[in-house]
Amino acid sequence: MSGAEITIGALSEQTGVNIETVRYYERIGLIPPAHRSAGGRRVFDADDVRRLSFIRRARQLGFSTDEIRSLLDVAKGARACKDAHALAVKHRDAVRASIRDLRRLERTLTEAADRCSKGVSPGCAIVEALSH
Amino acid sequence: MSGAEITIGALSEQTGVNIETVRYYERIGLIPPAHRSAGGRRVFDADDVRRLSFIRRARQLGFSTDEIRSLLDVAKGARACKDAHALAVKHRDAVRASIRDLRRLERTLTEAADRCSKGVSPGCAIVEALSH
DNA sequence: TTAACTCCTGTAGTGGCTACAGGAGCAAGC
DNA sequence: GCTTGCTCCTGTAGCCACTACAGGAGTTAA
């Protein structure tokens, strides 16, 4: 069922997650302790690839490791789907707030940079903008 | 010229920068070592208030401490205005890229959350979205 | 057998703070 | 002059999510 065994290097390549990061995830308990070969090396299988890919996508969406723990619980049925929904909505709202903040910020930076390049302001427009 | 001397607490209140953060800024050399009172306490003046306010606004705009070092150099005339302009433009572009990324992310999260709340997907839509 | 490669553990560093612990200065009231 | 309570001091450690070593050991191909 679980198919071929792969090394940490192969796991890293197949999922796009850094080797050091895989070991880090194991250390903080985001993934279970890997089985070991006779020589003491970590051995992974297709389930591990799926789990790690899941984690990677969740990280790309900006979920924290603690939130991912909850999402993994939902994925394996140990927690209700509505918890995942709540997390996603909460996270989406945070993202929306970030976007609003960044838009304001972008305007401010653009204004300062434009005035500067036009040489309108007496001193440096960037510095001026930061001084009041 | 430099006016009344104030404590670190007053400086913190007037600038909105945490006391611990002020000491941290001194430690990393973002602000010069403060003068000391007879009892060994830090003493600040109006110039320090201005400098720290400048730093605070720059941080709010997302500049890193290293970038702020450069901006402070521009402010005191030790570096050309065009360097500040370049920093602002570079930073603005990074902000724009962030906004684009966050927009995509927001769409993904919204789609997943919407499908979930409508109960369309067989399993959990959030988990589904993370699984492919 | 040897060289090249991958993997191991453990520790420390990143940025930008923040949070203590344990002590000392300082101002006001009694 | 003494106490109380506040602010301040230094030094260290913690946060997040990694990343980067050092120094050693397993593994594979020529």
XYZ file of C-alpha atoms (C1' of nucleotides) in Angstrom:
324
model
C 0.000 0.000 0.000
C 2.542 2.547 1.074
C 4.775 1.781 -1.934
C 8.426 2.627 -2.394
C 10.606 3.955 0.384
C 12.450 7.188 -0.293
C 15.202 9.214 1.359
C 14.828 12.649 2.863
C 16.521 14.075 -0.227
C 13.935 12.545 -2.558
C 11.123 13.688 -0.272
C 12.550 17.184 -0.379
C 12.735 17.148 -4.182
C 9.230 15.767 -4.638
C 7.599 18.251 -2.281
C 9.797 21.312 -2.709
C 10.385 21.447 1.037
C 13.974 21.963 2.165
C 15.693 18.991 3.835
C 16.472 21.058 6.916
C 12.861 22.137 7.041
C 11.658 18.520 6.951
C 13.841 17.750 9.973
C 12.553 20.917 11.619
C 8.942 19.846 11.049
C 9.724 16.508 12.627
C 11.366 18.211 15.590
C 8.340 20.409 16.285
C 5.974 17.495 15.755
C 4.271 18.776 12.608
C 5.091 15.458 10.976
C 5.499 12.219 12.946
C 9.000 10.848 13.650
C 10.187 9.136 10.474
C 11.017 5.437 10.392
C 14.724 4.699 10.215
C 16.872 2.469 8.006
C 19.451 0.052 9.478
C 22.032 2.808 9.197
C 19.878 5.286 11.090
C 18.638 7.298 8.138
C 15.088 8.564 7.787
C 12.850 6.609 5.432
C 9.677 8.084 3.913
C 6.828 6.834 1.743
C 4.014 8.158 -0.441
C 1.885 9.098 2.576
C 4.687 11.313 3.832
C 4.916 12.965 0.422
C 1.198 13.736 0.527
C 1.304 15.013 4.081
C 4.302 17.244 3.437
C 2.793 18.589 0.208
C -0.334 19.460 2.140
C 1.756 21.310 4.711
C 3.645 23.137 2.014
C 0.505 24.379 0.299
C -0.950 25.479 3.609
C 2.261 27.408 4.377
C 2.083 29.036 0.965
C -1.409 30.192 1.858
C 0.089 31.737 4.977
C -1.263 29.400 7.650
C 0.909 29.173 10.761
C 2.297 25.821 11.863
C -0.245 25.709 14.695
C -3.077 26.331 12.246
C -1.667 23.600 10.021
C -1.780 21.212 12.962
C -5.514 21.858 13.154
C -5.945 21.507 9.394
C -4.130 18.167 9.506
C -6.513 17.051 12.244
C -9.438 17.957 10.015
C -7.793 16.137 7.094
C -7.545 12.920 9.083
C -11.062 13.301 10.466
C -10.069 14.001 14.061
C -11.665 17.416 13.985
C -14.763 18.951 12.385
C -14.701 20.596 8.982
C -16.221 23.750 10.438
C -12.993 24.308 12.370
C -11.106 24.375 9.088
C -13.719 26.727 7.687
C -13.354 29.060 10.657
C -9.571 29.048 10.257
C -9.808 29.807 6.556
C -12.253 32.673 7.088
C -10.195 34.144 9.924
C -7.084 33.879 7.839
C -8.781 35.365 4.790
C -9.892 38.349 6.856
C -6.335 38.854 8.069
C -5.146 38.710 4.473
C -7.761 41.283 3.456
C -6.604 43.574 6.247
C -3.006 43.153 5.100
C -3.978 44.068 1.557
C -5.704 47.233 2.768
C -2.627 48.198 4.800
C -0.271 47.495 1.945
C -2.376 49.522 -0.488
C -2.161 52.566 1.763
C 1.531 51.971 2.134
C 2.005 51.661 -1.606
C 0.262 55.004 -2.154
C 2.457 56.705 0.427
C 5.630 55.283 -1.049
C 4.591 56.134 -4.591
C 3.723 59.703 -3.658
C 7.033 60.217 -1.895
C 9.013 58.637 -4.722
C 7.160 60.679 -7.374
C 7.697 63.983 -5.641
C 11.340 63.063 -5.197
C 11.926 62.221 -8.859
C 10.238 65.444 -9.896
C 12.455 67.479 -7.592
C 9.466 69.462 -6.276
C 10.292 69.287 -2.609
C 13.218 71.369 -1.334
C 14.966 68.613 0.630
C 14.605 64.889 -0.059
C 10.930 64.046 -0.450
C 11.353 60.620 1.094
C 13.005 62.075 4.147
C 10.397 64.830 4.265
C 7.627 62.255 4.194
C 9.175 60.433 7.122
C 9.743 63.606 9.120
C 6.086 64.550 9.702
C 18.786 74.428 21.525
C 18.194 70.837 22.449
C 15.711 71.854 25.177
C 14.403 69.761 28.047
C 15.873 66.408 28.991
C 13.480 63.501 29.187
C 13.519 59.924 30.440
C 13.207 56.818 28.323
C 9.608 56.505 29.519
C 8.707 59.962 28.243
C 10.524 59.293 24.976
C 8.539 56.104 24.606
C 5.248 57.909 25.232
C 5.998 60.771 22.867
C 7.069 58.518 19.998
C 4.917 55.444 20.533
C 8.001 53.259 20.542
C 8.230 50.657 23.293
C 10.882 51.253 25.990
C 12.428 47.848 25.321
C 12.512 48.660 21.640
C 14.358 51.933 22.298
C 17.041 50.028 24.185
C 17.093 47.450 21.406
C 17.617 50.208 18.801
C 20.507 51.539 20.860
C 21.988 48.071 21.130
C 21.957 47.494 17.373
C 23.265 51.018 16.740
C 20.157 52.391 15.024
C 20.225 55.267 17.499
C 23.454 56.529 19.132
C 24.224 55.563 22.754
C 22.133 57.844 24.970
C 23.748 60.238 27.443
C 23.447 59.152 31.041
C 22.326 60.885 34.220
C 24.403 60.778 37.421
C 22.458 57.680 38.449
C 23.195 55.909 35.158
C 19.842 56.450 33.501
C 19.417 57.321 29.860
C 18.647 60.942 29.096
C 17.054 62.064 25.820
C 16.158 65.362 24.173
C 14.028 66.749 21.345
C 16.476 65.560 18.688
C 16.118 62.017 19.945
C 12.331 62.355 19.784
C 12.572 63.451 16.151
C 15.001 60.716 15.220
C 12.951 58.005 16.881
C 9.715 59.271 15.315
C 11.409 59.135 11.948
C 12.441 55.549 12.599
C 8.955 54.632 13.730
C 7.317 55.987 10.604
C 9.870 54.244 8.412
C 9.159 50.948 10.227
C 5.425 51.478 9.720
C 6.132 51.800 6.017
C 7.894 48.461 6.209
C 11.507 49.526 5.807
C 14.023 47.179 7.431
C 16.404 48.495 10.076
C 19.254 48.385 7.574
C 17.220 50.426 5.107
C 16.423 52.867 7.889
C 20.133 53.268 8.557
C 20.491 54.422 4.951
C 17.460 56.714 5.201
C 18.912 58.283 8.342
C 22.152 58.904 6.455
C 20.176 60.680 3.746
C 18.320 62.676 6.402
C 21.548 63.977 7.885
C 23.024 64.673 4.447
C 25.669 61.953 4.543
C 24.178 60.212 1.542
C 22.471 61.288 -1.659
C 18.715 61.690 -1.968
C 18.673 59.368 -4.968
C 19.645 56.504 -2.657
C 16.520 57.160 -0.615
C 14.527 57.306 -3.834
C 15.938 53.975 -4.967
C 15.098 52.417 -1.611
C 11.555 53.749 -1.728
C 10.973 52.492 -5.262
C 12.468 49.090 -4.523
C 10.359 48.822 -1.414
C 7.228 49.968 -3.219
C 7.762 47.274 -5.853
C 8.103 44.659 -3.132
C 4.884 45.923 -1.586
C 3.132 45.707 -4.961
C 4.333 42.137 -5.384
C 3.043 41.313 -1.896
C -0.339 42.774 -2.761
C -0.548 40.654 -5.893
C 0.368 37.520 -3.936
C -2.113 38.299 -1.199
C -4.907 38.920 -3.693
C -4.383 35.482 -5.223
C -4.291 34.028 -1.773
C -7.461 35.803 -0.751
C -9.276 34.407 -3.797
C -8.110 30.887 -3.010
C -9.165 31.147 0.607
C -12.518 32.685 -0.269
C -13.270 30.010 -2.844
C -12.406 27.231 -0.425
C -14.380 28.804 2.406
C -17.413 29.420 0.165
C -17.527 25.892 -1.172
C -17.183 24.628 2.371
C -20.036 26.696 3.747
C -22.266 25.564 0.904
C -21.491 21.943 1.529
C -20.899 21.285 -2.169
C -17.719 19.278 -1.845
C -17.963 15.748 -0.469
C -15.156 16.058 2.109
C -13.964 19.291 3.649
C -13.420 21.871 0.913
C -10.519 23.490 2.735
C -8.747 20.179 3.093
C -9.585 19.328 -0.516
C -8.073 22.592 -1.678
C -4.872 21.825 0.188
C -4.672 18.271 -1.119
C -4.090 19.046 -4.810
C 39.414 0.695 -1.844
C 38.594 5.161 -2.613
C 36.134 9.159 -3.688
C 31.991 11.559 -3.848
C 27.840 12.050 -2.134
C 24.066 12.034 1.095
C 22.659 11.945 5.498
C 23.073 12.371 10.723
C 22.953 15.312 15.297
C 23.491 19.420 17.672
C 23.976 24.129 17.947
C 23.587 28.829 16.601
C 22.034 32.538 13.683
C 18.288 35.401 11.219
C 14.859 39.974 12.116
C 12.553 42.754 15.051
C 11.221 42.787 18.730
C 9.179 41.269 23.587
C 9.385 39.411 28.260
C 11.219 38.343 32.052
C 14.516 38.312 36.612
C 16.851 40.618 39.915
C 18.588 44.750 41.222
C 19.083 50.013 41.812
C 17.694 55.101 41.349
C 14.295 58.388 42.649
C 10.168 61.176 44.293
C 6.479 61.812 47.580
C 4.349 61.093 51.898
C 4.713 60.127 56.831
C 15.046 59.609 57.805
C 12.317 55.856 56.208
C 9.126 53.539 53.492
C 6.402 52.794 49.460
C 5.864 52.565 44.773
C 7.340 53.786 40.568
C 10.691 53.864 36.839
C 14.771 52.460 35.204
C 19.024 49.367 34.731
C 21.544 45.016 32.703
C 21.527 40.547 30.974
C 19.415 36.742 29.169
C 16.002 34.081 26.840
C 11.936 33.514 23.996
C 9.048 34.260 19.745
C 8.336 32.403 14.475
C 9.746 29.612 10.722
C 13.249 28.540 9.173
C 18.452 28.332 7.571
C 23.331 27.401 8.076
C 26.864 25.549 9.697
C 30.447 21.837 11.976
C 31.962 17.465 12.448
C 30.997 12.919 11.806
C 28.933 8.546 9.640
C 26.366 5.730 6.106
C 26.059 4.687 1.137
C 27.060 4.110 -3.759
C 29.748 3.890 -8.093
C 34.133 3.453 -10.346
